[in-house]
Structures are given as structure tokens and as C-alpha cells.
Amino acid sequence: MAERSPTSHSLTPYGLSAPAFIVCAVFLAAPLIMVLALSFNTFTMATGIQPGFRLDNYIEVLTDDYFHLIFARTFGMALLIALIAALIGTPEAYILHRMAPAWRSAFLLVILGPLLVSVLVRTLGWAVLLGRNGIVNSALVALGLADRPVEFMYTMTGVIVALVHVLVPFHVLAVWASLRRLDPAVEAAGLSLGASQFTVLRRIVVPQIMPGILSGSLIVFTLAASAFATPSIIGGRRLKVVAVTAYDEFLNSQNWPLGAAIVTVLLVATVVIVLAYNRAVERRYAQVFQ
Amino acid sequence: MAFLELSGLIKRFGTVAAVDGLDLAVERGEFVSLLGPSGCGKTTTLHMIAGFVEPNAGRIAVDGRDMAAVPPNRRNIGIVFQSYALFPHMTVAENVGFGLEMRAVAEAERRARIADALDLVRLGELSQRFPRQLSGGQQQRVALARALVIRPDLLLLDEPLSNLDAKLREEMRVEIRLIQRQVGITTILVTHDQAEALVMSDRIAVMERGRIVQIGRPVDAYENPANAFVSTFLGRANLIRAEVVGRQGRRLRVSAGSVEFEAEGEAPDGPVTVSIRPERIGFVEIGGIEARVKVGLFMGEHWLYRLDSPLGELTLCQPNTGALPIADGQAVRVAWSADNARVLHG
């Protein structure tokens, strides 16, 4: 019987996680630190990027109404998208949950479809659909629902429609995961005690999958807040969101430090929102769900 | 007219008939068990009574009222599920009160009835706990209180004890039986555990392949099994293939191999199966048949011996009186009375 030395044994977990740690350090931590460092540099058209440690960029982002508007628009839009995705995705997940297994796999593929298509292809597809002469407008006019084409392109509506489409699957998956943990007999129990199908849903099913609904919304919210391709193509430059603004600072204005500051503020704001939300949810459901 | 009447119930899943022409009449206040192996259709039958599964054919009537058009939430049936199916986000009191709330029972009366129901299952002091904070046995009691508090016409128990450990299961058998008597509610228990069915029921309906093969008081079903399936499912039995060679009323003379013995029952001449319970065979000094002990198994309150005999392998059960057990390999003689050898149909 080989005796295992306690030292080598206790080092094994570190050894096993080292590759993942190195990947994270090189490809995630290092770029983030570099962006953070960059955000404290300064920039002028004449001199370019000047190294240093100054808070000028942050002061600009935090005091300028232009940026206030962009941040408010981004988070407002993300909130609305999370809400709409929850309203569509939760019933969708429940229906999926109640389907016969064969149908369920087929529909799961349909629901996950948007995620399997490249973001650019999908967004351009939406642009084709939503354009002035696009299919949606042609149909609306033909059906007499609108007398002239509705503006979707370069509007908030268009951005929200396209983002909800791609983000709903994340909500469905989160809710579905919590539905699968649900004891199927609790619905039968509710019925047998005299509750209608609707009451069973409202009083018994929804409260139990609430953690799934809330975490799904959180995923959708953070993805919507940091979305770039869809807002930039469908929203254009009139409806800038934070990610598009940062992109423009980097590539159009060449003001990398300001772009880095914008990104950093977005990251910090999102992390703060996520942590606060998680704490609130955990506190609310602490006794019931461990 | 019986309180609960099932007649000609059929339920097919695809081409398989899970319940295949089931008739059952249960009197008011009676406790009837549906006993059978998994896949015999007992749970499907329960679900049809509850209204969760729609029968393909047949009739279900409670107190003379046809249930076909009544949805599950209007049937006024209390159910205790195998998993208990408590609502994890509600306290014990809220769980028990849910059915009353659905019936729009006024707050004050509701509180009184919740307290009564929890007292009945001896859980009064835990009313503000959440299900997760309770043990399995306590959760089981909450489920029972929740089902009884609505004063249902019928109580359905779906394998209610199978998630409890052995000791607790034995206690709960008795406790549920006593509560059922006290409340006087008509009860259907679905179980695959023969001991549970024997202890708890007024009558046992043994099911096989979607039908009831025998129904009767536990002692009758045990003593006079209708066929080989019932005799082995309800308790243990030695089944001996034999040939009827003579008769005198219900007393038949049968021959198995080199041995001839007398047995009780009705059968035409020809091959039959004879069932002898292990506890009805005894060791004797003289007479009987010769056998050899293959192995003696100690079961606590009794010894179980496996014997090689001219009739094939026999199982013999002897109460543990403290006497020395018989050693493996020893030659013995065993005998039984003709009353305890039952000729089975089929």
C-alpha cells in the first residue's frame, strides 16, 4: 500500500486548477488591469496618450450630462429588456416543462436557435426585417395595421425587440433549471386541495421558481447592459449605449483613456447592481431555499 | 350502494393497458389497500379516482355521484403523496391552511381547524416551521393534516410510508390507521408493501396486470390466496407442483414426485399448485417427510430454514424460542396439517 505524503496530497488541487488559473490570469485579469491602468492616463489630440495617474477621465464621465444620458439609456433599456424577457421567458419555460419529452427537445432547439447564429448575421437579419421596406413593415401596411411604415431602425423599440429575441433563451434556461427541481406532485397537491390551475401557478409554482426567474433576469440584464453589436447596428449613433460609446472613443476619437474609463464605470456599476440584487434575493428567500 | 364505486375502469397508455377492467366497491369509512408490484396499475387507479388521469372507459362514483365531469380541484379528495408534495415556500400552518383558503373558510375558523388538524397529527408546536426544517416523519404528518383538514369525502394515500426508515414506518402504519379510525374517513391506500397492507387495511385488493385478482379481509386473503401470485405476494409461500389423485369433498389427495399428501381446496383432477406457508410447516420426530437443512437464517424473532426435500426446496419458519437452532446439513423430518396445504387455482 503506497503511503501518500500529506504535502503532495494538499498540493494536488492547486496543480489541477493551475491551467484554468493561468488562462484566467492571462486572458481575463491582465487585460482588465491594463484597461484600468489606461483609464488613468490622459489624452489630447495634439499629444496623444500621456502616461500618468489622473482622475480626469472619471470626472468627465461622472459629471458630463452626455454620459449621464448614455448610462441612463443603457441601464433603462437593460431593465426593460430583462422585464420583457421575464414576461415572455417564464411562461415559455413552463410550457416547455410541461411538454412531452420528444416535443420538448425540438422546441428547446427552436428556443436556443438565436444563440446558435452569429451575432452579426442575426442583427443584420433583424435590420432586414425591421427596415422601412422590411417584411414587418410590409406586413403591417398590407394588413392595414399601420397606414405608413413604422420606424424600427434607429429606435429604442427596434433595439429592444432584437435584444429580447437573443436574450430570452438565457431566461428560459434559468427558469427551466428551477422548474426541473420542482416536485411534480406539488401541482397535483394544489389541485387536490381545491386550487384552480391558475391559482396553482400563481401560489405554488411561481413562488418556487422565483429564484430562477430572478437569476434569469439578472443574466439578461447584464448581457443587455453590455451588448454592443445589436445596439450599434440597429440603434445606430443616435441611440448610443455605453458599449458603443466606449467603442467610438477607442476607434473613432482615438481617446483610449476615456474609453477605458467608460468601460470601467460600466463594469463597476454592473458588478454593484449584481451584488446588491443577489444579496436582496438571498435575504428574501433565505429561510425557504437553502 | 357502496360509497366509492369503480366499475369497468380501463386506462391505456399507448397500447399497454395499465388498468384493465377494474371493479371495486368501498363502503363508507372503510380502509382499502390496493396492493401489487410496480406497474400493476395501482397508482394509475388512484390517479383516476383523484381526477389526474382520465379513464378510457368505466365509471367512478363517490356517494352515488358520477365523477367523470368533475375536475380534480372540485372532487374534495384529500391526497397524501409519496414525496409528501409539501409547498416548500409556505410554513406548516400555511400548508395545512391552503385547502381551507381555497374553500374561502373565514380566518378565525381556519385558524381553529389548522390547530385541530395539527393536534391530530401531534405537530401543534411546529406550525411556524418550514417543511425543510422538519424530519421525514414530521413532513409526512403535515401532509396527512393538510389532506384531512379539508374534511374530504375520500382520503387517498399514495405509498405514503415508502420514504421513511423502517422503524418510523412501523410506527406511522399504526398511527395513520388510528387517525383514520378516529376521523372515520373512507381511505384508499396504494402500496407495494404487503406488511403495510396487512396491518392497515379493512380489506386488501391485490392487483396484478391492471386487474384486482383478489379482494378480502387481510386474514382471508392471507389464508385463502386466490392464486400463486397472491400467495407469494402476500407473505411467503412454498409453491409445490402436484397432481390430484383422489378426493373427498374439499379434501384432495395430491401427489408430488415420490410423496403423496392431503391438501384443502377445489380443483379438477390433473396438475395443480399447492401453497404451504413457511410458518405452518413444523419439525416432527416421526412421520412427515424427510428433508435436509440447507441453511438456517436468523431473523431475530424467528428462524428461517431452507430445506432440501423430495418436494424440492422448502422454506420453514420457526419462532425463536431460545432453543438451539438446527445445524446446517442435518437430516430432519417435517410435516404440516392438511388444512394448511392450499390447492390454488391456476
XYZ file of C-alpha atoms in Angstrom:
636
model
C 0.000 0.000 0.000
C 1.560 3.262 -1.094
C 1.628 5.923 1.555
C 0.667 9.255 0.186
C 2.539 12.183 1.671
C 0.205 14.833 3.030
C 2.113 17.631 1.286
C 1.759 16.274 -2.244
C -1.864 15.468 -1.476
C -2.681 19.017 -0.404
C -0.915 20.448 -3.468
C -2.922 18.353 -5.932
C -5.939 20.711 -6.112
C -3.666 23.663 -6.895
C -1.864 21.688 -9.567
C -5.132 20.640 -11.162
C -6.584 24.136 -11.219
C -3.352 25.782 -12.393
C -4.116 25.615 -16.153
C -7.511 27.267 -15.676
C -5.933 29.811 -13.333
C -3.250 30.690 -15.897
C -5.824 31.078 -18.678
C -7.917 33.387 -16.490
C -4.878 35.380 -15.389
C -3.509 35.870 -18.901
C -6.732 36.389 -20.831
C -9.034 37.996 -18.280
C -7.210 39.550 -15.350
C -4.288 41.018 -17.306
C -6.381 42.850 -19.939
C -8.711 44.151 -17.245
C -5.795 45.513 -15.242
C -4.342 47.079 -18.377
C -7.652 48.753 -19.188
C -7.863 50.007 -15.620
C -4.334 51.423 -15.822
C -5.105 53.012 -19.191
C -8.149 54.787 -17.777
C -5.922 56.906 -15.515
C -3.814 58.172 -18.442
C -4.604 61.404 -20.271
C -5.199 62.198 -23.912
C -5.137 65.267 -26.112
C -5.423 65.458 -29.872
C -2.037 67.121 -30.031
C -0.009 64.868 -27.773
C -1.866 61.556 -27.907
C -1.885 59.311 -24.868
C 0.163 60.599 -21.954
C 1.026 58.206 -19.145
C 0.178 59.314 -15.644
C -2.284 58.857 -12.833
C -5.110 61.372 -13.137
C -8.821 61.104 -12.499
C -9.739 63.469 -15.336
C -11.470 60.798 -17.395
C -13.594 59.616 -14.492
C -14.535 63.158 -13.590
C -15.614 63.713 -17.172
C -17.683 60.535 -17.340
C -19.323 61.138 -13.975
C -20.127 64.828 -14.419
C -20.957 65.228 -18.109
C -24.707 65.112 -18.888
C -23.897 63.477 -22.201
C -22.567 60.405 -20.387
C -25.348 60.524 -17.800
C -27.844 60.221 -20.620
C -25.982 57.291 -22.178
C -25.687 55.417 -18.900
C -29.343 56.074 -18.041
C -30.396 54.908 -21.502
C -28.269 51.760 -21.244
C -29.491 50.689 -17.831
C -33.084 51.711 -18.562
C -33.027 49.677 -21.752
C -31.418 46.696 -19.986
C -34.065 46.843 -17.269
C -36.898 46.932 -19.783
C -35.350 44.052 -21.750
C -34.941 41.982 -18.577
C -38.593 42.648 -17.719
C -39.881 41.739 -21.177
C -37.645 38.649 -21.329
C -39.058 37.558 -17.949
C -42.639 38.054 -19.115
C -42.015 36.050 -22.289
C -39.439 33.589 -20.992
C -41.144 32.428 -17.792
C -44.348 31.150 -19.458
C -42.202 29.779 -22.279
C -40.125 27.776 -19.809
C -43.247 26.477 -18.067
C -44.817 25.352 -21.338
C -41.529 23.692 -22.277
C -41.506 21.971 -18.887
C -44.993 20.554 -19.424
C -44.320 19.285 -22.962
C -43.859 15.637 -23.882
C -40.110 14.849 -23.962
C -39.924 14.461 -27.762
C -41.580 17.830 -28.401
C -39.534 19.395 -25.644
C -36.199 18.629 -27.336
C -37.497 20.011 -30.622
C -38.733 23.240 -29.039
C -35.655 23.627 -26.896
C -33.681 23.756 -30.134
C -36.043 26.409 -31.511
C -35.653 28.483 -28.352
C -31.880 28.169 -28.324
C -31.761 28.883 -32.056
C -30.863 32.583 -31.736
C -27.761 31.661 -29.727
C -26.515 29.375 -32.471
C -26.412 32.165 -35.056
C -23.538 34.646 -35.222
C -24.457 37.939 -33.572
C -23.707 39.897 -36.748
C -25.808 37.680 -39.010
C -28.673 37.742 -36.540
C -28.562 41.511 -36.134
C -28.361 42.185 -39.841
C -31.282 39.810 -40.232
C -33.261 41.957 -37.835
C -32.200 45.057 -39.770
C -33.636 43.483 -42.925
C -36.838 42.577 -41.120
C -37.292 45.903 -39.379
C -36.230 48.278 -42.160
C -38.625 50.804 -43.758
C -39.314 48.370 -46.567
C -38.708 45.299 -44.436
C -41.027 42.329 -44.028
C -42.511 43.539 -40.752
C -43.470 46.928 -42.170
C -44.778 45.461 -45.439
C -46.966 43.108 -43.404
C -48.221 45.851 -41.095
C -49.151 48.089 -44.017
C -50.667 45.213 -46.023
C -52.790 44.160 -43.061
C -53.911 47.746 -42.541
C -52.478 47.815 -39.025
C -50.392 50.853 -39.961
C -51.006 53.390 -42.737
C -47.315 54.068 -43.226
C -44.152 52.163 -42.294
C -43.314 52.228 -38.571
C -39.815 53.361 -37.649
C -37.955 50.463 -36.056
C -34.459 51.116 -37.263
C -32.534 53.581 -35.111
C -35.236 53.453 -32.451
C -35.305 52.044 -28.934
C -38.149 49.710 -29.975
C -36.011 48.075 -32.637
C -33.061 47.594 -30.278
C -35.302 46.122 -27.585
C -37.038 43.727 -29.999
C -33.726 42.417 -31.334
C -32.081 42.109 -27.905
C -35.084 40.427 -26.286
C -35.020 37.896 -29.109
C -31.481 36.817 -28.381
C -31.588 37.125 -24.598
C -34.861 35.312 -23.898
C -33.132 31.892 -24.153
C -30.960 32.742 -21.144
C -34.055 33.481 -19.113
C -35.797 30.321 -20.318
C -32.813 28.183 -19.356
C -32.567 29.708 -15.889
C -36.282 29.222 -15.187
C -36.309 25.774 -16.725
C -33.484 24.690 -14.428
C -35.538 25.663 -11.396
C -38.681 24.055 -12.825
C -36.818 20.779 -13.113
C -36.148 20.859 -9.394
C -39.880 21.235 -8.752
C -41.620 18.141 -7.388
C -44.307 17.375 -9.998
C -46.617 16.215 -7.200
C -46.899 19.707 -5.667
C -49.063 20.864 -8.559
C -51.290 17.818 -8.139
C -51.407 18.504 -4.406
C -52.522 22.077 -5.044
C -55.271 20.909 -7.384
C -56.471 18.258 -4.959
C -56.784 20.905 -2.249
C -59.207 22.829 -4.427
C -56.972 25.370 -6.186
C -57.634 26.174 -9.836
C -54.852 25.623 -12.377
C -54.170 29.364 -12.381
C -54.040 29.563 -8.592
C -51.642 26.618 -8.539
C -49.365 28.520 -10.919
C -49.586 31.776 -9.006
C -49.410 30.472 -5.448
C -47.380 27.282 -5.767
C -45.293 27.158 -8.948
C -44.174 30.776 -9.380
C -43.004 31.284 -5.763
C -40.898 28.146 -6.022
C -39.244 29.113 -9.305
C -38.786 32.753 -8.229
C -35.028 32.301 -7.665
C -34.799 31.023 -11.265
C -36.826 33.950 -12.595
C -34.703 36.438 -10.659
C -31.363 34.957 -11.662
C -32.525 34.696 -15.282
C -33.434 38.376 -15.215
C -30.037 39.205 -13.793
C -28.268 37.368 -16.612
C -30.424 39.082 -19.221
C -29.894 42.469 -17.572
C -26.101 42.231 -17.510
C -25.922 40.918 -21.079
C -28.268 43.660 -22.300
C -26.308 46.376 -20.458
C -23.059 45.294 -22.093
C -24.495 44.472 -25.551
C -22.591 46.055 -28.401
C -23.350 44.718 -31.877
C -27.143 44.926 -31.761
C -27.423 48.465 -30.356
C -24.709 49.662 -32.687
C -26.313 48.287 -35.870
C -29.998 48.728 -35.046
C -29.731 51.710 -32.695
C -27.048 53.466 -34.698
C -25.206 56.515 -33.404
C -28.304 58.468 -32.418
C -29.137 55.953 -29.693
C -25.721 55.321 -28.242
C -25.367 52.891 -25.380
C -22.329 52.619 -23.146
C -20.593 49.842 -25.064
C -20.977 51.683 -28.373
C -19.726 54.910 -26.795
C -16.626 53.184 -25.462
C -16.026 51.611 -28.862
C -16.267 55.031 -30.524
C -13.849 56.596 -28.037
C -11.340 53.854 -28.735
C -11.610 53.632 -32.511
C -13.029 56.951 -33.770
C -11.740 59.573 -31.334
C -8.617 57.536 -30.542
C -9.190 58.613 -26.938
C -8.306 55.276 -25.375
C -8.050 56.518 -21.788
C -11.592 57.961 -21.879
C -12.912 54.766 -23.478
C -11.202 52.732 -20.776
C -12.772 54.915 -18.079
C -16.241 54.451 -19.609
C -15.787 50.681 -19.701
C -14.533 50.630 -16.129
C -17.522 52.622 -14.885
C -19.858 50.246 -16.752
C -18.140 47.224 -15.224
C -18.181 48.618 -11.699
C -21.805 49.747 -11.983
C -22.886 46.336 -13.282
C -20.982 44.466 -10.577
C -22.508 46.692 -7.888
C -26.006 46.119 -9.264
C -25.469 42.342 -9.497
C -24.120 42.066 -5.956
C -26.845 44.237 -4.464
C -29.527 42.298 -6.320
C -28.100 38.932 -5.279
C -27.950 39.974 -1.648
C -31.526 41.181 -1.741
C -32.719 37.951 -3.379
C -30.765 35.757 -0.982
C -32.106 37.602 2.018
C -35.663 37.349 0.731
C -35.515 33.593 0.108
C -33.044 32.591 2.790
C -35.331 30.529 5.046
C -37.136 28.758 2.254
C -34.379 27.960 -0.227
C -31.008 26.933 1.060
C -74.820 1.132 -2.733
C -71.166 1.465 -1.838
C -69.654 4.869 -1.061
C -66.914 4.618 -3.685
C -67.701 2.599 -6.773
C -65.274 1.841 -9.572
C -66.752 -0.176 -12.393
C -65.101 -1.406 -15.564
C -62.219 1.088 -15.285
C -59.785 0.938 -18.182
C -56.749 3.122 -18.781
C -54.438 2.525 -21.699
C -51.077 4.222 -22.221
C -50.346 3.690 -25.888
C -51.051 0.029 -26.496
C -50.455 -1.012 -22.892
C -53.479 -1.273 -20.598
C -52.254 -0.013 -17.226
C -55.682 -0.628 -15.719
C -57.667 -3.295 -17.486
C -61.267 -3.600 -16.375
C -61.151 -2.828 -12.675
C -64.182 -3.111 -10.384
C -64.096 -2.063 -6.754
C -66.735 -1.094 -4.202
C -65.646 0.597 -0.973
C -68.028 1.201 1.917
C -68.200 4.468 3.826
C -65.466 4.625 6.463
C -63.655 1.611 5.091
C -59.865 1.380 4.645
C -58.996 -0.492 1.458
C -55.476 -1.121 0.186
C -54.518 -1.573 -3.436
C -51.554 -3.901 -3.159
C -49.383 -5.009 -6.019
C -45.938 -4.847 -7.600
C -44.858 -1.740 -9.507
C -46.571 -1.483 -12.858
C -49.710 -3.321 -11.722
C -51.851 -0.223 -12.244
C -52.489 0.682 -8.616
C -51.128 4.226 -8.830
C -52.942 4.832 -12.121
C -56.159 3.730 -10.419
C -55.521 6.195 -7.589
C -54.823 8.984 -10.068
C -58.091 8.238 -11.852
C -60.005 8.468 -8.567
C -58.264 11.784 -7.851
C -59.030 13.034 -11.365
C -55.421 13.488 -12.514
C -55.793 10.746 -15.120
C -58.854 10.303 -17.282
C -60.039 6.719 -17.751
C -60.545 5.382 -21.291
C -63.637 3.557 -20.102
C -65.550 2.826 -16.933
C -67.225 4.763 -14.185
C -66.096 6.322 -10.910
C -68.803 7.298 -8.446
C -68.437 8.799 -4.978
C -71.554 8.665 -2.831
C -73.605 7.901 -5.934
C -72.256 10.908 -7.840
C -70.519 10.252 -11.160
C -67.067 11.879 -11.098
C -66.364 11.861 -14.836
C -67.162 15.541 -15.369
C -65.732 16.751 -12.042
C -62.238 18.299 -12.307
C -59.661 17.300 -9.657
C -59.967 20.596 -7.786
C -63.712 20.062 -7.247
C -63.597 16.443 -6.126
C -62.997 17.174 -2.444
C -60.482 14.367 -2.114
C -57.528 14.514 0.274
C -54.299 13.022 -1.040
C -51.034 12.182 0.679
C -48.290 11.808 -1.910
C -45.247 9.589 -1.788
C -42.995 12.669 -1.819
C -45.472 14.445 0.525
C -45.520 17.317 -2.018
C -45.498 19.965 0.692
C -45.243 23.562 -0.500
C -41.642 24.430 0.462
C -42.228 28.187 0.450
C -45.054 28.018 2.978
C -44.942 27.317 6.696
C -46.567 24.222 8.150
C -49.641 26.255 9.115
C -49.853 27.790 5.624
C -49.524 24.365 4.038
C -52.332 22.957 6.141
C -54.437 26.070 5.678
C -54.080 26.164 1.873
C -57.085 23.934 1.195
C -59.213 25.947 3.612
C -58.151 29.174 1.959
C -59.207 27.744 -1.417
C -62.584 26.974 0.158
C -62.808 30.557 1.414
C -63.092 29.452 5.036
C -63.109 32.513 7.314
C -59.856 33.426 9.038
C -60.926 32.549 12.587
C -62.393 29.190 11.694
C -59.402 28.481 9.504
C -57.018 29.039 12.367
C -59.030 26.775 14.645
C -59.193 23.994 12.084
C -55.453 24.208 11.316
C -54.742 23.899 15.034
C -57.102 20.909 15.335
C -55.544 19.160 12.344
C -52.009 19.721 13.651
C -53.053 18.442 17.074
C -54.489 15.353 15.435
C -51.069 14.540 13.958
C -49.275 15.785 17.112
C -47.423 18.641 15.419
C -49.071 21.609 17.126
C -45.848 23.272 18.223
C -44.186 23.220 14.777
C -46.800 25.250 12.914
C -44.429 28.129 12.067
C -41.620 25.942 10.693
C -40.906 25.486 7.001
C -41.091 21.936 5.547
C -37.329 21.797 5.078
C -36.831 22.214 8.787
C -38.848 19.057 9.522
C -37.855 15.398 9.578
C -39.351 12.945 7.097
C -41.850 11.656 9.634
C -42.955 15.166 10.549
C -43.354 16.120 6.880
C -45.499 13.033 6.469
C -47.731 14.185 9.326
C -48.067 17.654 7.823
C -49.116 16.057 4.530
C -51.716 13.998 6.372
C -53.024 17.026 8.278
C -53.204 19.037 5.043
C -55.230 16.293 3.385
C -57.590 15.801 6.337
C -58.229 19.425 7.288
C -60.464 19.999 4.247
C -62.789 17.235 5.524
C -62.556 15.335 2.257
C -65.060 12.714 1.161
C -62.190 10.367 0.462
C -58.591 10.061 1.603
C -56.064 8.690 -0.899
C -52.647 7.556 0.325
C -50.082 7.053 -2.436
C -47.241 4.926 -0.991
C -47.133 7.352 1.926
C -44.569 5.486 4.008
C -42.027 4.410 1.424
C -39.672 7.331 2.123
C -39.448 6.654 5.860
C -36.928 4.430 7.603
C -38.104 1.029 8.799
C -38.694 1.888 12.442
C -40.679 5.050 11.727
C -42.625 3.277 9.013
C -43.918 0.734 11.517
C -44.981 3.483 13.912
C -46.691 5.507 11.205
C -48.642 2.458 9.964
C -50.342 2.206 13.311
C -50.694 5.937 13.737
C -52.309 6.528 10.350
C -54.645 3.607 10.976
C -55.696 5.058 14.352
C -56.214 8.547 12.915
C -58.252 7.076 10.069
C -60.493 5.253 12.549
C -60.833 8.332 14.715
C -61.845 10.523 11.766
C -63.853 7.722 10.181
C -62.840 8.661 6.665
C -63.093 6.335 3.683
C -59.482 5.639 2.670
C -57.680 4.061 -0.254
C -54.036 3.140 0.260
C -51.751 2.302 -2.629
C -48.737 0.232 -1.621
C -46.367 -2.478 -2.730
C -45.535 -3.332 0.878
C -47.578 -6.329 1.960
C -46.891 -5.789 5.652
C -48.269 -2.255 5.358
C -51.413 -3.507 3.632
C -51.926 -6.293 6.170
C -51.589 -4.016 9.197
C -53.561 -1.025 7.976
C -56.465 -2.242 5.877
C -60.004 -3.415 6.453
C -59.751 -5.087 3.074
C -56.887 -5.696 0.680
C -57.290 -5.667 -3.082
C -54.335 -7.498 -4.614
C -53.635 -6.234 -8.120
C -51.792 -7.838 -10.981
C -51.528 -6.568 -14.547
C -54.242 -3.941 -14.255
C -56.836 -6.088 -12.510
C -57.824 -6.978 -8.983
C -57.045 -10.664 -8.591
C -58.335 -10.951 -5.060
C -60.100 -8.739 -2.572
C -60.864 -9.559 1.023
C -60.040 -9.037 4.676
C -56.264 -9.283 5.243
C -56.575 -12.527 7.168
C -58.811 -14.103 4.496
C -56.570 -13.064 1.638
C -53.587 -14.426 3.563
C -55.232 -17.713 4.497
C -57.039 -18.367 1.217
C -54.965 -16.849 -1.571
C -56.794 -16.943 -4.882
C -53.731 -17.925 -6.873
C -49.998 -18.440 -6.738
C -49.317 -14.748 -7.322
C -51.349 -13.682 -4.286
C -49.863 -16.405 -2.081
C -46.304 -15.258 -2.778
C -47.031 -11.531 -2.835
C -48.961 -11.575 0.433
C -46.492 -13.208 2.767
C -44.181 -16.083 1.850
C -45.302 -19.409 0.449
C -43.882 -22.730 -0.662
C -45.415 -23.492 -4.036
C -45.464 -27.172 -4.943
C -46.450 -28.506 -8.351
C -48.587 -31.588 -7.769
C -51.197 -33.860 -9.310
C -54.670 -34.521 -7.903
C -55.047 -38.286 -7.465
C -58.078 -38.594 -5.186
C -60.724 -36.534 -3.401
C -63.189 -36.490 -0.559
C -65.212 -33.227 -0.661
C -62.745 -30.335 -0.358
C -60.011 -32.609 0.916
C -57.858 -33.615 -2.044
C -55.156 -36.246 -2.240
C -52.237 -34.919 -4.265
C -49.015 -36.467 -5.414
C -45.748 -34.634 -5.995
C -42.834 -36.774 -7.084
C -42.479 -39.636 -4.657
C -44.654 -38.010 -1.976
C -48.410 -38.120 -1.546
C -50.187 -35.820 0.893
C -53.571 -34.268 1.578
C -54.488 -30.689 0.754
C -57.504 -28.414 1.014
C -59.298 -26.816 -1.926
C -61.240 -27.350 -5.097
C -59.690 -28.441 -8.360
C -60.352 -30.932 -11.137
C -58.108 -33.954 -11.476
C -54.794 -33.110 -13.061
C -51.895 -30.739 -12.305
C -52.355 -28.138 -9.541
C -50.224 -25.840 -7.400
C -50.257 -26.333 -3.646
C -49.269 -23.446 -1.385
C -47.929 -24.012 2.129
C -46.965 -21.069 4.369
C -43.440 -21.446 5.891
C -44.768 -20.899 9.413
C -47.258 -23.763 9.035
C -44.556 -26.379 8.498
C -43.046 -27.889 11.606
C -40.237 -30.260 12.555
C -41.519 -33.654 13.739
C -39.889 -36.731 15.328
C -41.791 -39.317 13.331
C -43.956 -39.260 10.206
C -43.954 -36.357 7.759
C -41.364 -36.267 5.022
C -37.602 -36.445 5.122
C -35.596 -33.362 4.414
C -32.161 -31.874 4.977
C -31.410 -28.376 6.303
C -29.561 -26.427 3.636
C -29.170 -23.265 5.674
C -30.698 -21.710 8.762
C -31.127 -17.916 8.701
C -31.539 -15.971 11.936
C -34.204 -13.252 11.577
C -34.469 -12.064 15.180
C -37.866 -13.170 16.358
C -37.773 -16.249 14.157
C -35.517 -18.676 12.273
C -35.917 -19.270 8.564
C -34.721 -22.662 7.340
C -34.188 -23.646 3.740
C -34.626 -27.387 3.286
C -33.907 -29.846 0.524
C -36.811 -32.261 0.277
C -38.386 -34.665 -2.204
C -40.814 -31.793 -2.952
C -37.969 -29.508 -3.950
C -36.699 -26.628 -1.815
C -38.962 -25.813 1.122
C -38.841 -22.786 3.396
C -39.726 -23.290 7.011
C -40.213 -20.597 9.606
C -39.892 -21.264 13.342
C -40.376 -18.787 16.183
C -37.183 -18.100 18.093
C -37.919 -19.697 21.469
C -34.339 -19.585 22.616
C -33.815 -23.274 21.815
C -30.678 -24.229 19.910
C -31.150 -23.910 16.165
C -30.835 -26.911 13.905
C -27.423 -27.153 12.296
C -26.920 -26.816 8.556
C -26.752 -30.191 6.813
C -28.745 -32.048 9.457
C -31.384 -34.587 8.355
C -34.832 -33.702 9.681
C -38.465 -34.674 9.276
C -41.093 -32.016 8.568
C -44.889 -32.115 8.444
C -47.935 -29.907 8.090
C -51.644 -30.367 8.579
C -53.831 -30.883 5.530
C -55.722 -27.622 6.365
C -52.565 -25.622 5.771
C -51.833 -27.054 2.335
C -53.936 -24.986 -0.057
C -54.699 -26.052 -3.580
C -54.617 -22.948 -5.780
C -56.466 -22.219 -8.965
C -54.087 -21.919 -11.847
